[in-house]
mmCIF file of C-alpha atoms in Angstrom:
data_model
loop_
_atom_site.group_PDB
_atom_site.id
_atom_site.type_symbol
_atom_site.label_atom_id
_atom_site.label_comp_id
_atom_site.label_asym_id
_atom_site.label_seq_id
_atom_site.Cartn_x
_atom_site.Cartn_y
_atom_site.Cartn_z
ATOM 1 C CA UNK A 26 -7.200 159.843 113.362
ATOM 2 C CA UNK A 27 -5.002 162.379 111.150
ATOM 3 C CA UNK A 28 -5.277 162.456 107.263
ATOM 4 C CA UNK A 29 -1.608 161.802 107.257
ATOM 5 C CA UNK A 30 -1.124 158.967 104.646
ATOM 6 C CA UNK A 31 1.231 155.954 105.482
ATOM 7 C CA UNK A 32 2.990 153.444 103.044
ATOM 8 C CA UNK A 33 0.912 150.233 102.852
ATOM 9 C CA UNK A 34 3.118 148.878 100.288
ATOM 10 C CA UNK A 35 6.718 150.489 99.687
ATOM 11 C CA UNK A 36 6.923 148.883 96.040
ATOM 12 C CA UNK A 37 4.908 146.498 94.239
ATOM 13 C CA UNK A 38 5.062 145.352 90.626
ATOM 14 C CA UNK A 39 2.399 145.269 87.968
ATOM 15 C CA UNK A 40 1.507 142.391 86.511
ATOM 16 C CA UNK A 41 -0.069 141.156 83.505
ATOM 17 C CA UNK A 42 1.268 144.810 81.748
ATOM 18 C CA UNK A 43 -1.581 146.051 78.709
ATOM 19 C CA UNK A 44 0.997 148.259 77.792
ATOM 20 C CA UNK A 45 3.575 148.844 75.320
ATOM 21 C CA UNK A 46 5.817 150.598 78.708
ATOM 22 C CA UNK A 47 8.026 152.983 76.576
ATOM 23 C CA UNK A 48 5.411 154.137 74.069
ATOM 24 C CA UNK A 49 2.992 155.123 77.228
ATOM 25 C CA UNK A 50 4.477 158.066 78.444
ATOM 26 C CA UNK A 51 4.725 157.069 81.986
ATOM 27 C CA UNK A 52 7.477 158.367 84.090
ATOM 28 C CA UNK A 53 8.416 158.434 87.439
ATOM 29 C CA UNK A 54 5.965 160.191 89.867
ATOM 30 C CA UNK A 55 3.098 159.945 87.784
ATOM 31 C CA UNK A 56 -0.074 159.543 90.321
ATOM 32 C CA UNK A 57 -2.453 156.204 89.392
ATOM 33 C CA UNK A 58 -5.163 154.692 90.870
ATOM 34 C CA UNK A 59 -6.464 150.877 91.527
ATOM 35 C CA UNK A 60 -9.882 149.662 90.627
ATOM 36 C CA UNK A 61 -11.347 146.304 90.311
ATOM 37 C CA UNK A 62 -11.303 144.612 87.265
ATOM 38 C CA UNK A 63 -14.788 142.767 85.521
ATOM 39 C CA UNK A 64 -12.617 139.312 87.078
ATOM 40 C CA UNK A 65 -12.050 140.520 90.834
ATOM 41 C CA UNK A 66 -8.184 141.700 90.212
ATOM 42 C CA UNK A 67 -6.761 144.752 91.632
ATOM 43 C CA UNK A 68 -6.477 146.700 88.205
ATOM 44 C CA UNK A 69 -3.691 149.559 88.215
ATOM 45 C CA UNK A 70 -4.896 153.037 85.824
ATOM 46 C CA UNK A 71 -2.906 155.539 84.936
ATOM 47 C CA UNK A 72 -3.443 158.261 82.158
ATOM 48 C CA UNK A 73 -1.500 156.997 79.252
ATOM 49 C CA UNK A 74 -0.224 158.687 75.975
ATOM 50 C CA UNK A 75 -1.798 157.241 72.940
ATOM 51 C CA UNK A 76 -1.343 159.185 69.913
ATOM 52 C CA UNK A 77 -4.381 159.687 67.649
ATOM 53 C CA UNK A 78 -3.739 158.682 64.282
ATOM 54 C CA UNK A 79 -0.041 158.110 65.542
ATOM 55 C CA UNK A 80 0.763 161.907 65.170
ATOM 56 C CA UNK A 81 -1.898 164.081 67.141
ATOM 57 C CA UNK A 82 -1.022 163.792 70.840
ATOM 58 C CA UNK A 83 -3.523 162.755 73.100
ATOM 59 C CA UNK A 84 -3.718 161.459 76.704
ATOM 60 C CA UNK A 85 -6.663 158.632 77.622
ATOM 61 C CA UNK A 86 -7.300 157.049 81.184
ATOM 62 C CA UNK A 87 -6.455 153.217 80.438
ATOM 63 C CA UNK A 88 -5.159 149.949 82.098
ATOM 64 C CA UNK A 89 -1.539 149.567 82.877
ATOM 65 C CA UNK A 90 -1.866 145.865 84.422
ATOM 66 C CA UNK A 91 -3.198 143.991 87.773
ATOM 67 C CA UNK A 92 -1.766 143.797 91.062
ATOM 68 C CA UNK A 93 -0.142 140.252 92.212
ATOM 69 C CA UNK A 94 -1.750 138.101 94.899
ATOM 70 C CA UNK A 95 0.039 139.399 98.066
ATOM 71 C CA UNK A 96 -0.543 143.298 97.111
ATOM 72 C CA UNK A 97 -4.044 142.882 96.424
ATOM 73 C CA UNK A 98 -4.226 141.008 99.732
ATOM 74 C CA UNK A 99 -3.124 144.099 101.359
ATOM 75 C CA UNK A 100 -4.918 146.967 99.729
ATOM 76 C CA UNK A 101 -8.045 144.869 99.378
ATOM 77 C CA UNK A 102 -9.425 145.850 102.578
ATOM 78 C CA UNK A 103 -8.533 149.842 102.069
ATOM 79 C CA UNK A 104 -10.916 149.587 98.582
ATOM 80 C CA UNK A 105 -13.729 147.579 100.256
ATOM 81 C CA UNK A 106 -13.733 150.454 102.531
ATOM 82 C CA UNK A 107 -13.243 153.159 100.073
ATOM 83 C CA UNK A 108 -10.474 154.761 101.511
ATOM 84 C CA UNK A 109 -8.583 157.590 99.457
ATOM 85 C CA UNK A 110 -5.402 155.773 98.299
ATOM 86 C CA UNK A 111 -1.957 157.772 96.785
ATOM 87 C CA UNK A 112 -0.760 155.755 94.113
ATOM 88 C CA UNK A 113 2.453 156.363 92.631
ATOM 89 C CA UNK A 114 5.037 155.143 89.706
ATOM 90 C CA UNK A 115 7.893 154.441 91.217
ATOM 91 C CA UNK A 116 9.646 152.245 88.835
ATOM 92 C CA UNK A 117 9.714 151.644 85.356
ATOM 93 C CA UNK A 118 12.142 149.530 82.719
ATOM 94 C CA UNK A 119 11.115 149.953 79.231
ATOM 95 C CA UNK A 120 11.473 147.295 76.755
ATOM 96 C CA UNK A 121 14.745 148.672 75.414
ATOM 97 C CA UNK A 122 16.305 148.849 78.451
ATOM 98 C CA UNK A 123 15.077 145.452 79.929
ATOM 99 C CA UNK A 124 18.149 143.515 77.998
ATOM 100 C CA UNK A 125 15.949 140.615 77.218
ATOM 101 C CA UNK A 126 13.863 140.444 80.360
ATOM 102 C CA UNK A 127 10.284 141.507 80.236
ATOM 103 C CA UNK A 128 9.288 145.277 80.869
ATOM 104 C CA UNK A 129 8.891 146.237 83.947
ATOM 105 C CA UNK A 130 5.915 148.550 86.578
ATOM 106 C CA UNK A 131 6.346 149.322 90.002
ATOM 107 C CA UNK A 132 3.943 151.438 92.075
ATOM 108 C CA UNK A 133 3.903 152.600 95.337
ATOM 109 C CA UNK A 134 0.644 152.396 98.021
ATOM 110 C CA UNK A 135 -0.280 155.080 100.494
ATOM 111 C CA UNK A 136 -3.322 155.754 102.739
ATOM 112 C CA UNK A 137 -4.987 154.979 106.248
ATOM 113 C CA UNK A 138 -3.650 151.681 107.532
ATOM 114 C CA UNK A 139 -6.649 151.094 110.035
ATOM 115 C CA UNK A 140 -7.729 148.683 107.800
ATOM 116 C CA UNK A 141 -4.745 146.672 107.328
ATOM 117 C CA UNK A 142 -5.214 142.793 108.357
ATOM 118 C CA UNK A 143 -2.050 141.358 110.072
ATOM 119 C CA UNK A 144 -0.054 139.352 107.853
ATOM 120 C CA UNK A 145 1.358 137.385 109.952
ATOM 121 C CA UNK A 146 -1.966 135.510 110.492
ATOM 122 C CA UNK A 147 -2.392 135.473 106.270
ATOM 123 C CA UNK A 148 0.204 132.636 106.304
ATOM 124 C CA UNK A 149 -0.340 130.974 109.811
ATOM 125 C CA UNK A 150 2.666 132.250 111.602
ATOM 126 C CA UNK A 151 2.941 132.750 115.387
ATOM 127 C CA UNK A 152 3.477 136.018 116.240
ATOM 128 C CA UNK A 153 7.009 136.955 117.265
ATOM 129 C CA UNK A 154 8.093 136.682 120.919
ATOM 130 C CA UNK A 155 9.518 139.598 122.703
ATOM 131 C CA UNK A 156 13.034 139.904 123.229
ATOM 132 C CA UNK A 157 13.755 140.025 127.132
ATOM 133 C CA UNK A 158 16.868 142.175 127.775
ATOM 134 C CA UNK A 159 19.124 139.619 130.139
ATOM 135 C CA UNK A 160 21.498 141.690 132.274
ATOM 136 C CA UNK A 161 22.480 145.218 132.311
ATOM 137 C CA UNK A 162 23.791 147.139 128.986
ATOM 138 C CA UNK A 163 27.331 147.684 130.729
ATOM 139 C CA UNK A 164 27.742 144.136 132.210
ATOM 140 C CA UNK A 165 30.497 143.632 130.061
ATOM 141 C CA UNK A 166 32.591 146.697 131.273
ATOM 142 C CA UNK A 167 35.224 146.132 134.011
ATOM 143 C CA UNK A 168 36.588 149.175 135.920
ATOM 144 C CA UNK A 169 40.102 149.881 134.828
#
């Protein structure tokens, strides 16, 4: 197979955010990476700004939150594996722009999808029939 990385998940949000989002310094198209946590979770990393003595600038590798149920479903299989993931920011709403809502993470998944699991069969649906083409495309035309 090719290097060429695919999207296994177009956008997920973060859950569970450790973060204070606007005092981070994350910004769109920052690379992270996933990990598991000490309890099993999908953990999302990121290098993060946090300020030494609140003045001297400093960046530190540090937790940004967990992935939801569904997301770590899918990428699960790509970690056990070890497979070299692209992790992106692809979203963010800082808590003065959330207008009373909780802050908001969204990253983006890309890598080898060999080891994707169908999801159909996750939640015990059939899979989807064909469509059988009935008739010819230009049935419906009538010569003038």
């Amino acid at each position: 197979m090719s290097d060429a990385k695919l999207p296994l998940i177009h956008k997920a949000p973060v859950e569970g955010l450790a973060i204070h989002v606007a005092r981070a310094g994350l910004a769109i198209g920052d690379a992270a990476w996933l990990d598991r946590l000490s309890d099993g979770r999908v953990g999302v990393f990121a290098r993060l700004k946090q300020p030494l003595f609140g003045v001297i600038p400093r960046h530190r590798e540090g937790l940004v939150g967990h992935l939801g149920p569904v997301a770590e479903e899918i990428i699960a299989p790509s970690l056990a594996h070890g497979d070299d993931l692209r992790v992106r920011i692809i979203d963010l709403v800082p808590e003065h722009l959330s207008n009373g809502y909780p802050p908001e993470v969204y990253i983006s998944v890309w890598g080898d999808p060999r080891h994707l699991q169908p999801m159909l069969s996750a939640v015990d649906l059939p899979p989807p029939e064909p469509v059988k083409p009935t008739g010819s495309r230009l049935s419906g035309l009538r010569p003038a």
